[in-house]
Short mmCIF file of C-alpha atoms and ligand atoms in Angstrom, two decimals:
data_model
loop_
_atom_site.label_atom_id
_atom_site.label_comp_id
_atom_site.label_asym_id
_atom_site.label_seq_id
_atom_site.Cartn_x
_atom_site.Cartn_y
_atom_site.Cartn_z
CA MET A 1 24.14 -1.24 4.09
CA GLU A 2 23.24 2.04 6.36
CA SER A 3 20.17 4.26 5.69
CA ARG A 4 20.81 7.91 4.94
CA ASN A 5 18.69 11.11 4.76
CA TYR A 6 18.63 13.10 1.40
CA ILE A 7 17.96 16.69 2.31
CA GLY A 8 18.44 19.76 -0.12
CA GLY A 9 20.56 17.54 -2.38
CA GLU A 10 22.91 16.29 0.27
CA TRP A 11 23.13 12.74 1.89
CA MET A 12 23.11 13.19 5.69
CA THR A 13 23.45 10.69 8.49
CA PRO A 14 21.17 11.88 11.27
CA THR A 15 22.55 11.27 14.84
CA ALA A 16 19.30 10.88 17.06
CA GLY A 17 19.43 7.12 17.21
CA GLU A 18 20.52 3.78 15.51
CA LEU A 19 18.58 0.60 14.77
CA VAL A 20 20.08 -2.64 13.84
CA VAL A 21 17.96 -4.29 11.05
CA PRO A 22 17.88 -8.14 11.43
CA ASN A 23 16.84 -10.24 8.51
CA PRO A 24 13.24 -11.38 9.21
CA SER A 25 14.01 -14.63 7.48
CA ASN A 26 17.19 -15.27 9.66
CA THR A 27 17.16 -13.04 12.55
CA GLN A 28 20.94 -14.11 13.37
CA GLU A 29 21.81 -12.16 10.14
CA THR A 30 22.10 -8.27 10.12
CA VAL A 31 21.04 -6.48 7.01
CA GLY A 32 22.13 -3.06 7.67
CA LEU A 33 21.95 -0.04 10.29
CA VAL A 34 19.13 2.78 10.44
CA HIS A 35 20.19 6.22 11.58
CA LEU A 36 17.32 7.88 13.05
CA SER A 37 16.38 11.67 12.42
CA ALA A 38 15.65 14.43 15.35
CA LYS A 39 13.01 16.95 14.54
CA GLU A 40 15.72 19.48 13.26
CA ASP A 41 16.26 17.28 10.31
CA VAL A 42 12.43 17.28 9.53
CA LEU A 43 12.46 20.96 9.72
CA GLN A 44 15.29 21.33 7.41
CA ALA A 45 13.87 19.05 4.94
CA GLY A 46 10.86 21.16 5.13
CA ASP A 47 13.00 24.31 4.32
CA ALA A 48 14.59 22.60 1.51
CA ALA A 49 11.30 21.59 -0.11
CA VAL A 50 10.11 25.05 0.06
CA ALA A 51 13.14 26.48 -1.28
CA ALA A 52 13.26 24.17 -4.26
CA LEU A 53 9.57 24.62 -5.26
CA SER A 54 9.87 27.58 -7.86
CA LYS A 55 12.52 25.91 -9.66
CA TRP A 56 10.68 22.54 -10.00
CA THR A 57 7.29 24.06 -10.64
CA SER A 58 8.72 26.23 -13.39
CA MET A 59 10.18 23.18 -15.36
CA THR A 60 7.78 22.04 -18.11
CA PRO A 61 6.03 18.76 -17.10
CA GLY A 62 7.65 17.10 -20.10
CA ALA A 63 10.95 17.71 -18.38
CA ARG A 64 9.89 16.43 -15.21
CA GLY A 65 8.69 13.49 -16.82
CA GLU A 66 12.13 12.91 -18.34
CA VAL A 67 13.45 12.39 -14.90
CA LEU A 68 10.89 9.85 -13.93
CA LEU A 69 11.62 8.20 -17.14
CA LYS A 70 15.18 7.87 -16.27
CA ALA A 71 14.47 6.81 -12.84
CA ALA A 72 12.37 3.76 -14.45
CA GLN A 73 15.36 2.84 -16.54
CA LEU A 74 17.61 2.98 -13.35
CA LEU A 75 15.28 1.15 -11.26
CA GLU A 76 15.06 -1.56 -14.10
CA ALA A 77 18.90 -1.86 -14.14
CA ARG A 78 18.94 -2.27 -10.49
CA ALA A 79 15.71 -4.41 -10.09
CA GLU A 80 17.60 -7.51 -8.62
CA GLU A 81 19.63 -5.69 -6.23
CA VAL A 82 16.85 -3.56 -5.03
CA ALA A 83 14.40 -6.52 -4.64
CA HIS A 84 16.90 -8.61 -2.88
CA LEU A 85 17.40 -5.51 -0.54
CA ALA A 86 13.82 -5.06 0.25
CA SER A 87 13.14 -8.65 0.71
CA SER A 88 16.02 -9.12 3.19
CA GLU A 89 14.59 -6.11 4.99
CA MET A 90 10.90 -6.94 5.40
CA GLY A 91 10.67 -10.53 4.38
CA LYS A 92 8.42 -10.34 1.46
CA PRO A 93 9.34 -13.31 -1.08
CA ILE A 94 11.95 -12.51 -3.58
CA THR A 95 9.55 -13.60 -6.45
CA GLU A 96 6.62 -11.43 -5.00
CA MET A 97 9.16 -8.41 -4.41
CA LYS A 98 10.57 -8.59 -7.92
CA GLY A 99 6.98 -8.13 -9.06
CA GLU A 100 6.39 -5.17 -6.68
CA VAL A 101 9.65 -3.91 -8.05
CA LYS A 102 8.40 -4.04 -11.76
CA ARG A 103 4.94 -2.35 -10.80
CA GLY A 104 7.24 0.48 -9.20
CA ILE A 105 8.94 0.58 -12.94
CA ASN A 106 5.50 0.77 -14.56
CA LEU A 107 4.29 3.50 -12.12
CA LEU A 108 7.18 5.65 -12.92
CA ARG A 109 6.65 5.17 -16.61
CA TYR A 110 2.99 5.76 -16.32
CA TYR A 111 3.32 9.02 -14.30
CA ALA A 112 6.23 10.12 -16.71
CA ALA A 113 3.94 10.12 -19.79
CA GLU A 114 1.42 12.30 -18.09
CA GLY A 115 4.12 15.07 -18.33
CA VAL A 116 2.78 15.06 -22.23
CA ARG A 117 -0.89 14.52 -21.76
CA ALA A 118 -3.67 17.29 -21.64
CA PHE A 119 -4.11 18.49 -18.19
CA GLY A 120 -7.15 21.01 -18.34
CA SER A 121 -9.98 21.68 -20.58
CA VAL A 122 -11.63 24.38 -22.37
CA ILE A 123 -15.19 25.39 -21.20
CA PRO A 124 -17.74 27.58 -23.19
CA ALA A 125 -18.06 31.02 -21.48
CA SER A 126 -21.16 33.03 -21.26
CA GLN A 127 -19.68 35.95 -23.01
CA GLN A 128 -18.45 36.37 -26.69
CA GLN A 129 -14.55 36.40 -27.33
CA VAL A 130 -13.70 34.90 -23.75
CA LEU A 131 -11.69 31.90 -23.72
CA GLN A 132 -12.36 29.84 -20.54
CA TYR A 133 -10.13 26.86 -19.63
CA THR A 134 -8.78 24.95 -16.57
CA LYS A 135 -5.28 23.75 -15.70
CA ARG A 136 -3.87 21.87 -13.11
CA VAL A 137 -1.41 23.57 -10.76
CA PRO A 138 0.98 22.13 -8.12
CA LEU A 139 -0.10 22.12 -4.39
CA GLY A 140 3.22 23.00 -3.28
CA VAL A 141 5.25 20.90 -0.56
CA VAL A 142 3.73 17.54 -0.16
CA GLY A 143 4.43 15.13 2.85
CA LEU A 144 4.45 11.26 2.15
CA ILE A 145 4.19 8.92 4.91
CA THR A 146 4.69 5.42 3.55
CA PRO A 147 4.50 1.73 5.31
CA TRP A 148 6.56 -1.19 5.19
CA ASN A 149 4.72 -3.84 3.44
CA PHE A 150 5.40 -2.28 -0.04
CA PRO A 151 8.48 -0.50 0.57
CA ILE A 152 8.85 0.14 -3.21
CA ALA A 153 5.62 0.45 -4.96
CA ILE A 154 3.80 2.36 -2.27
CA PRO A 155 6.33 5.13 -2.09
CA ILE A 156 6.59 5.41 -5.87
CA TRP A 157 2.69 5.42 -6.37
CA LYS A 158 2.85 8.77 -4.28
CA LEU A 159 6.15 10.31 -5.28
CA ALA A 160 5.61 9.70 -8.88
CA PRO A 161 2.14 11.55 -9.37
CA ALA A 162 3.40 14.06 -6.90
CA LEU A 163 6.61 14.66 -9.00
CA ILE A 164 4.78 15.05 -12.48
CA CYS A 165 2.43 17.32 -10.88
CA GLY A 166 5.30 19.75 -9.94
CA ASN A 167 5.26 19.37 -6.13
CA THR A 168 8.27 19.08 -3.79
CA ILE A 169 8.29 16.52 -1.26
CA VAL A 170 9.45 15.63 2.22
CA TRP A 171 9.03 11.68 2.31
CA LYS A 172 8.86 9.89 5.77
CA PRO A 173 9.06 6.00 5.10
CA ALA A 174 8.52 3.42 7.68
CA GLU A 175 11.42 2.74 10.03
CA ASN A 176 11.45 -0.93 9.05
CA ALA A 177 11.51 0.01 5.18
CA SER A 178 14.47 2.45 5.62
CA LEU A 179 17.14 0.89 3.89
CA SER A 180 14.80 -0.01 0.78
CA ALA A 181 13.86 3.80 0.90
CA THR A 182 17.54 4.78 0.96
CA ALA A 183 18.05 2.71 -2.10
CA LEU A 184 14.86 4.07 -3.83
CA THR A 185 15.98 7.72 -3.05
CA GLN A 186 19.48 6.96 -4.62
CA VAL A 187 17.53 5.73 -7.89
CA LEU A 188 15.69 9.17 -7.96
CA VAL A 189 18.78 11.44 -7.25
CA ASP A 190 20.89 9.45 -9.93
CA ALA A 191 17.88 10.22 -12.37
CA GLY A 192 18.71 13.73 -11.97
CA LEU A 193 16.04 15.18 -9.49
CA PRO A 194 17.11 18.75 -8.69
CA ALA A 195 18.37 19.40 -5.01
CA GLY A 196 15.60 19.93 -2.66
CA VAL A 197 12.78 18.27 -4.78
CA LEU A 198 12.71 14.89 -2.81
CA ASN A 199 13.85 15.17 0.54
CA THR A 200 13.91 11.61 2.54
CA VAL A 201 14.01 11.66 6.35
CA ILE A 202 14.61 8.44 7.89
CA GLY A 203 13.16 8.05 11.81
CA GLN A 204 10.22 7.20 14.06
CA GLY A 205 6.60 8.38 13.53
CA SER A 206 6.51 9.80 16.98
CA VAL A 207 9.47 12.16 16.00
CA VAL A 208 9.73 12.63 12.18
CA GLY A 209 5.81 12.10 11.53
CA GLN A 210 4.80 14.04 14.34
CA ALA A 211 7.29 16.90 13.28
CA LEU A 212 6.13 16.75 9.79
CA MET A 213 2.52 17.12 10.64
CA ASP A 214 2.73 19.86 13.21
CA GLU A 215 5.54 22.01 12.08
CA VAL A 216 6.57 21.55 8.27
CA PRO A 217 4.86 24.03 5.94
CA LEU A 218 2.76 21.31 4.00
CA ASP A 219 0.12 21.88 1.64
CA ALA A 220 -0.78 18.28 1.54
CA VAL A 221 -0.20 15.03 3.06
CA SER A 222 -0.82 11.27 1.60
CA PHE A 223 -0.55 8.41 4.30
CA THR A 224 -0.67 4.86 3.91
CA GLY A 225 -0.59 2.48 7.18
CA SER A 226 -2.53 1.90 10.19
CA THR A 227 -6.21 3.34 11.03
CA GLN A 228 -5.01 4.71 14.30
CA THR A 229 -2.29 6.57 12.90
CA GLY A 230 -4.18 7.73 9.88
CA LEU A 231 -7.15 9.30 11.63
CA LYS A 232 -4.42 11.42 13.62
CA VAL A 233 -3.05 12.39 10.19
CA GLY A 234 -6.44 13.19 8.95
CA GLU A 235 -7.64 15.13 12.20
CA GLN A 236 -4.08 17.28 12.06
CA ALA A 237 -4.64 18.03 8.30
CA ALA A 238 -8.17 19.03 8.76
CA ARG A 239 -6.92 21.20 11.61
CA ARG A 240 -4.33 22.96 9.27
CA ASN A 241 -6.80 22.85 6.25
CA ILE A 242 -4.49 21.10 4.11
CA LYS A 243 -5.26 18.53 1.38
CA TYR A 244 -5.00 15.04 2.59
CA GLN A 245 -5.41 11.25 1.93
CA THR A 246 -5.25 8.40 4.24
CA GLU A 247 -5.23 4.89 3.25
CA MET A 248 -5.90 2.66 6.15
CA GLY A 249 -7.04 -0.58 7.42
CA GLY A 250 -9.26 -3.45 5.78
CA LYS A 251 -10.84 -6.56 6.95
CA ASN A 252 -11.67 -7.91 3.04
CA ALA A 253 -14.09 -10.75 2.37
CA ALA A 254 -14.01 -13.25 -0.11
CA VAL A 255 -17.61 -14.75 -0.78
CA VAL A 256 -17.70 -18.25 -2.33
CA LEU A 257 -21.22 -19.13 -3.60
CA ALA A 258 -22.49 -22.80 -3.81
CA ASP A 259 -21.83 -22.55 -7.75
CA ALA A 260 -18.25 -21.21 -7.51
CA ASN A 261 -15.57 -22.83 -9.73
CA LEU A 262 -13.21 -24.00 -6.98
CA ASP A 263 -10.37 -24.19 -9.37
CA ILE A 264 -10.69 -20.47 -9.57
CA ALA A 265 -11.63 -19.78 -6.00
CA VAL A 266 -9.42 -21.55 -3.88
CA PRO A 267 -6.17 -20.34 -5.39
CA ALA A 268 -7.51 -17.07 -5.31
CA VAL A 269 -8.51 -17.26 -1.69
CA VAL A 270 -5.15 -18.57 -0.83
CA SER A 271 -3.22 -16.07 -2.72
CA GLY A 272 -5.42 -13.29 -1.32
CA ALA A 273 -4.80 -14.45 2.34
CA PHE A 274 -1.12 -15.58 2.39
CA THR A 275 0.97 -13.86 -0.13
CA SER A 276 3.18 -11.33 1.84
CA ALA A 277 2.19 -13.09 4.88
CA GLY A 278 -1.12 -11.58 4.76
CA GLN A 279 0.54 -8.17 5.33
CA LYS A 280 -1.57 -6.08 2.80
CA CYS A 281 -4.26 -4.09 3.78
CA THR A 282 -6.08 -5.83 0.79
CA ALA A 283 -5.35 -9.22 2.04
CA THR A 284 -8.41 -11.54 2.40
CA SER A 285 -9.20 -12.18 6.03
CA ARG A 286 -12.72 -13.38 5.82
CA VAL A 287 -13.95 -16.18 3.72
CA ILE A 288 -17.72 -16.36 3.51
CA VAL A 289 -18.86 -19.58 2.28
CA GLU A 290 -22.33 -20.64 1.03
CA ALA A 291 -23.41 -23.77 2.88
CA GLY A 292 -24.02 -25.97 -0.12
CA ILE A 293 -20.30 -25.97 -1.11
CA TYR A 294 -18.81 -25.74 2.54
CA ASN A 295 -17.59 -29.17 2.76
CA ARG A 296 -16.28 -29.16 -0.65
CA PHE A 297 -14.54 -25.93 -0.17
CA VAL A 298 -12.93 -26.73 3.07
CA ALA A 299 -11.49 -29.98 1.67
CA ALA A 300 -9.99 -28.16 -1.40
CA LEU A 301 -8.69 -25.40 0.68
CA ARG A 302 -6.89 -28.00 3.19
CA ASP A 303 -5.01 -29.66 0.22
CA ALA A 304 -3.96 -26.14 -0.98
CA VAL A 305 -2.72 -25.08 2.41
CA ASN A 306 -1.00 -28.30 2.82
CA GLU A 307 1.17 -27.72 -0.23
CA LEU A 308 2.06 -24.03 0.70
CA TYR A 309 5.83 -23.46 0.93
CA VAL A 310 6.75 -21.48 3.83
CA GLY A 311 10.36 -20.54 3.87
CA SER A 312 13.08 -17.78 3.87
CA ALA A 313 12.07 -14.76 1.74
CA LEU A 314 15.20 -15.23 -0.48
CA ASP A 315 14.28 -18.80 -1.24
CA GLN A 316 12.86 -18.93 -4.89
CA LYS A 317 10.48 -21.61 -3.70
CA SER A 318 8.78 -19.59 -0.76
CA TYR A 319 5.10 -18.85 -1.33
CA LEU A 320 5.28 -16.69 1.73
CA GLY A 321 8.24 -15.87 4.19
CA PRO A 322 8.21 -14.37 7.64
CA VAL A 323 6.18 -11.50 8.98
CA ALA A 324 8.13 -8.29 8.88
CA SER A 325 9.38 -7.65 12.33
CA ALA A 326 9.38 -8.58 16.05
CA ALA A 327 6.67 -6.33 16.52
CA GLN A 328 4.42 -7.89 13.86
CA PHE A 329 5.45 -11.27 15.05
CA GLU A 330 4.08 -10.65 18.46
CA LYS A 331 0.85 -8.85 17.18
CA VAL A 332 0.18 -11.66 14.70
CA SER A 333 1.10 -14.32 17.23
CA ALA A 334 -1.36 -12.90 19.64
CA PHE A 335 -4.13 -13.33 17.20
CA VAL A 336 -3.09 -16.93 16.22
CA ASP A 337 -3.22 -17.89 19.97
CA VAL A 338 -6.69 -16.47 20.04
CA ALA A 339 -7.73 -18.42 16.95
CA LEU A 340 -6.22 -21.77 18.21
CA ARG A 341 -8.06 -21.17 21.58
CA GLU A 342 -11.45 -19.80 20.68
CA ALA A 343 -11.97 -21.27 17.09
CA ASN A 344 -11.81 -24.50 15.18
CA GLU A 345 -8.60 -25.28 13.25
CA VAL A 346 -9.44 -25.96 9.69
CA ALA A 347 -5.90 -26.21 8.42
CA GLN A 348 -2.30 -25.19 9.06
CA ALA A 349 0.71 -25.10 6.82
CA ARG A 350 3.94 -26.55 7.71
CA LEU A 351 6.99 -24.40 7.88
CA GLN A 352 10.24 -25.45 5.59
CA VAL A 353 12.18 -23.76 7.91
CA ASN A 354 13.13 -23.92 11.74
CA PRO A 355 10.56 -21.36 13.02
CA ALA A 356 12.99 -20.08 15.69
CA SER A 357 15.52 -18.91 12.85
CA GLY A 358 13.19 -16.11 11.85
CA TYR A 359 9.70 -14.15 12.47
CA TYR A 360 7.72 -17.15 10.92
CA VAL A 361 4.04 -17.72 11.54
CA ALA A 362 2.29 -20.66 9.94
CA PRO A 363 -0.57 -19.93 7.87
CA LEU A 364 -3.91 -20.99 9.71
CA VAL A 365 -7.50 -21.34 8.47
CA VAL A 366 -9.90 -21.50 11.41
CA ASP A 367 -13.82 -21.42 11.57
CA GLY A 368 -16.41 -21.75 14.25
CA VAL A 369 -16.41 -18.21 15.48
CA GLY A 370 -19.29 -15.62 15.27
CA VAL A 371 -19.35 -12.54 13.05
CA GLN A 372 -18.73 -10.26 16.05
CA HIS A 373 -15.77 -12.19 17.31
CA PRO A 374 -12.50 -10.18 17.18
CA LEU A 375 -11.09 -12.59 14.45
CA VAL A 376 -13.92 -11.31 12.26
CA GLN A 377 -13.60 -7.83 13.16
CA GLU A 378 -10.27 -6.64 13.49
CA GLU A 379 -7.56 -6.37 10.99
CA VAL A 380 -4.81 -9.28 11.89
CA PHE A 381 -2.18 -8.26 9.25
CA GLY A 382 -0.97 -11.74 9.19
CA PRO A 383 -1.62 -15.20 7.52
CA LEU A 384 -4.86 -15.91 9.10
CA MET A 385 -7.98 -16.79 7.59
CA THR A 386 -11.57 -17.10 9.24
CA LEU A 387 -14.33 -18.95 7.41
CA LEU A 388 -18.04 -18.04 7.91
CA PRO A 389 -20.59 -20.52 6.67
CA VAL A 390 -23.91 -18.67 5.44
CA ARG A 391 -27.14 -19.82 4.17
CA ASP A 392 -27.54 -17.96 1.17
CA PHE A 393 -26.48 -14.84 -0.92
CA ASP A 394 -28.23 -12.22 1.08
CA GLU A 395 -26.62 -13.47 4.31
CA ALA A 396 -23.26 -13.43 2.44
CA ILE A 397 -23.60 -9.80 1.53
CA ALA A 398 -24.88 -8.93 4.92
CA VAL A 399 -21.96 -10.63 6.50
CA CYS A 400 -19.73 -9.16 4.03
CA ASN A 401 -20.57 -5.53 4.99
CA ASP A 402 -20.94 -6.23 8.65
CA THR A 403 -17.40 -4.42 9.20
CA VAL A 404 -16.20 -0.80 9.95
CA TYR A 405 -13.80 -1.25 6.97
CA GLY A 406 -14.31 -1.19 3.08
CA LEU A 407 -11.42 -1.54 1.13
CA SER A 408 -11.77 -4.64 -1.08
CA ALA A 409 -14.39 -7.35 -1.56
CA SER A 410 -14.64 -10.56 -3.99
CA VAL A 411 -17.18 -12.89 -4.96
CA PHE A 412 -16.80 -16.37 -6.61
CA THR A 413 -19.61 -17.55 -8.53
CA GLU A 414 -20.43 -18.53 -12.12
CA ASN A 415 -23.66 -16.86 -12.08
CA LEU A 416 -23.67 -13.50 -13.81
CA HIS A 417 -26.70 -11.91 -11.96
CA ALA A 418 -25.19 -12.82 -8.52
CA GLY A 419 -21.79 -11.53 -9.74
CA MET A 420 -23.37 -8.23 -10.59
CA ARG A 421 -25.35 -7.85 -7.26
CA PHE A 422 -22.40 -8.52 -5.58
CA LEU A 423 -20.60 -5.58 -7.54
CA ASP A 424 -23.71 -3.47 -6.66
CA GLU A 425 -23.99 -4.30 -3.06
CA ALA A 426 -20.69 -5.02 -1.39
CA GLN A 427 -19.40 -1.76 0.34
CA ALA A 428 -15.69 -1.64 -0.77
CA GLY A 429 -13.66 0.73 -3.00
CA MET A 430 -12.53 -2.51 -4.93
CA VAL A 431 -15.12 -5.14 -5.76
CA ARG A 432 -14.23 -8.18 -7.77
CA VAL A 433 -15.63 -11.36 -9.24
CA ASN A 434 -13.65 -14.43 -9.45
CA LEU A 435 -10.68 -12.37 -8.69
CA GLU A 436 -8.65 -12.29 -5.29
CA THR A 437 -9.05 -9.15 -2.98
CA SER A 438 -5.63 -8.18 -3.38
CA GLY A 439 -3.16 -7.16 -6.15
CA VAL A 440 -4.18 -3.55 -7.28
CA GLU A 441 -3.23 -2.22 -10.98
CA TYR A 442 -1.34 0.80 -10.95
CA GLN A 443 -3.57 2.46 -13.68
CA ALA A 444 -6.63 2.13 -12.24
CA PRO A 445 -7.92 3.97 -8.82
CA PHE A 446 -7.32 2.57 -5.50
CA GLY A 447 -9.04 3.48 -2.22
CA GLY A 448 -11.59 2.42 0.32
CA MET A 449 -14.82 3.19 1.59
CA LYS A 450 -15.93 3.62 5.45
CA MET A 451 -12.92 3.61 7.78
CA SER A 452 -10.45 2.40 5.21
CA SER A 453 -9.73 5.46 3.47
CA SER A 454 -10.19 9.30 3.72
CA HIS A 455 -12.67 8.56 0.69
CA THR A 456 -9.86 9.66 -1.97
CA ARG A 457 -8.37 7.40 -4.25
CA GLU A 458 -4.90 6.68 -5.29
CA GLN A 459 -2.94 5.77 -8.57
CA GLY A 460 -4.34 5.88 -12.11
CA GLN A 461 -5.56 9.22 -13.07
CA ALA A 462 -7.01 9.57 -9.55
CA ALA A 463 -3.57 10.46 -8.18
CA LEU A 464 -3.43 13.52 -10.53
CA ASP A 465 -6.50 14.84 -9.13
CA PHE A 466 -4.87 14.66 -5.39
CA TYR A 467 -1.45 16.12 -6.16
CA SER A 468 -2.81 19.14 -8.25
CA GLN A 469 -5.38 21.68 -7.77
CA THR A 470 -7.41 23.00 -10.75
CA LYS A 471 -7.42 26.67 -11.67
CA THR A 472 -10.31 28.11 -13.82
CA CYS A 473 -8.83 30.78 -16.08
CA ALA A 474 -10.69 33.33 -18.51
CA VAL A 475 -9.29 35.55 -20.79
CA TYR A 476 -11.54 38.34 -22.68
CA TYR A 477 -9.67 39.14 -25.92
CA GLY A 478 -12.52 41.30 -27.69
C1 UN1 B 501 -2.13 -4.60 -3.64
O1 UN1 B 501 -2.93 -5.31 -2.95
O2 UN1 B 501 -1.62 -4.95 -4.38
O3 UN1 B 501 -0.73 -1.07 2.11
C2 UN1 B 501 -1.51 -3.49 -2.88
C3 UN1 B 501 -1.42 -1.79 1.05
C4 UN1 B 501 -2.32 -1.42 0.22
C5 UN1 B 501 -1.82 -1.71 -1.01
C6 UN1 B 501 -2.43 -3.17 -1.52
N1 UN1 B 501 -2.11 0.00 0.46
O4 UN1 B 501 -1.55 -3.09 1.55
#
């Protein structure tokens, strides 16, 4: 397979460079070829998005919804094929990837239905015979910058609400999700999206992302990715005074209190930390454990880690696969080296494959480092869990909140009072009791506090607020 740009209703092969995509599960195997774009491609995409705006905006939301419904149908029909491609491209286990594609289908249906829901309200006026009401109107041209770790679901949770609200789009997917992005674009094209409404431009952040942020006449931008890049996106958007949203890093904690039910806590902590090989901004990476249960928790966790099946992403049995790329492998391996050198090893899973065949990192659990240690403060984005023993609930909350991030946090307890206090006091956009830190629901708002986001929310009804602006209208009919 080869990646393609889709600009102004035409498939195009940009010529600024090429990248061969190895399968992260087996780097001897080539999955496809990515063609990289130049700045001119991005500018052309911007022009196409501007040109398509009036036609798309003037369609009824219901008619726009029909296109999304058709896209849901097509993605469902192609689910196996798309999941297989995405797993081969970025190494998420096929069983998890199928779930992600299903989430994408659900998102398309959810936002399609918004086309026939109320999108404003009637508000009493101070004068008689005045009808005062609000309505949502589109923003215009929206730039979308998406990461590789959810190559199907994240693009859809930005595209679908942007489209139903009547915006046109320039989409820059992550380089190592370019083949998946091409397949997803094909779904939307086949669903009948008019020319110019979605423009997909494949390439590097330093070229495509930069040109998008600096030169395309954007009215808004939505970004998911690293904190470092997200802050630059936010800065540039503020300078241009366009609406923006950034979803960035996390350093999510799971707190295990002394009365926790370990049959619930252990699988949830393992899943939060190790599914997708820990490559989720919502992944559990700090596990804060009350002293009274520490030894029992560690024993149960060790058993669970010893049973993990780490193999090829295309092996149905794999609980986790490799990390996504050579760059990820280096970054995560550097953290693992620090952990093996400076912390105590608590458990490490065995690999069921030859480690040299792909970008495999064995899931690792450590303890014995202080709360200011880089393993506890920096986002690893890999299968590495650090345990932090604490005396009591108060210390647990203090440690939980001792981070610049605030995306997601969980507590495991059988005590209603402790659970509710945690929901009140944990500084995170997503707070949970007896549930893992990752695994967001498309119909609920999602986003972080502190350095994790621009304090905006995605998905659910919140996405409609982001991708539209409100007009307050008044009519005197006396
Ligand atoms: C999830 O936990 O289901 O990039 C989704 C990420 C997040 C999405 C997490 N924006 O990992």
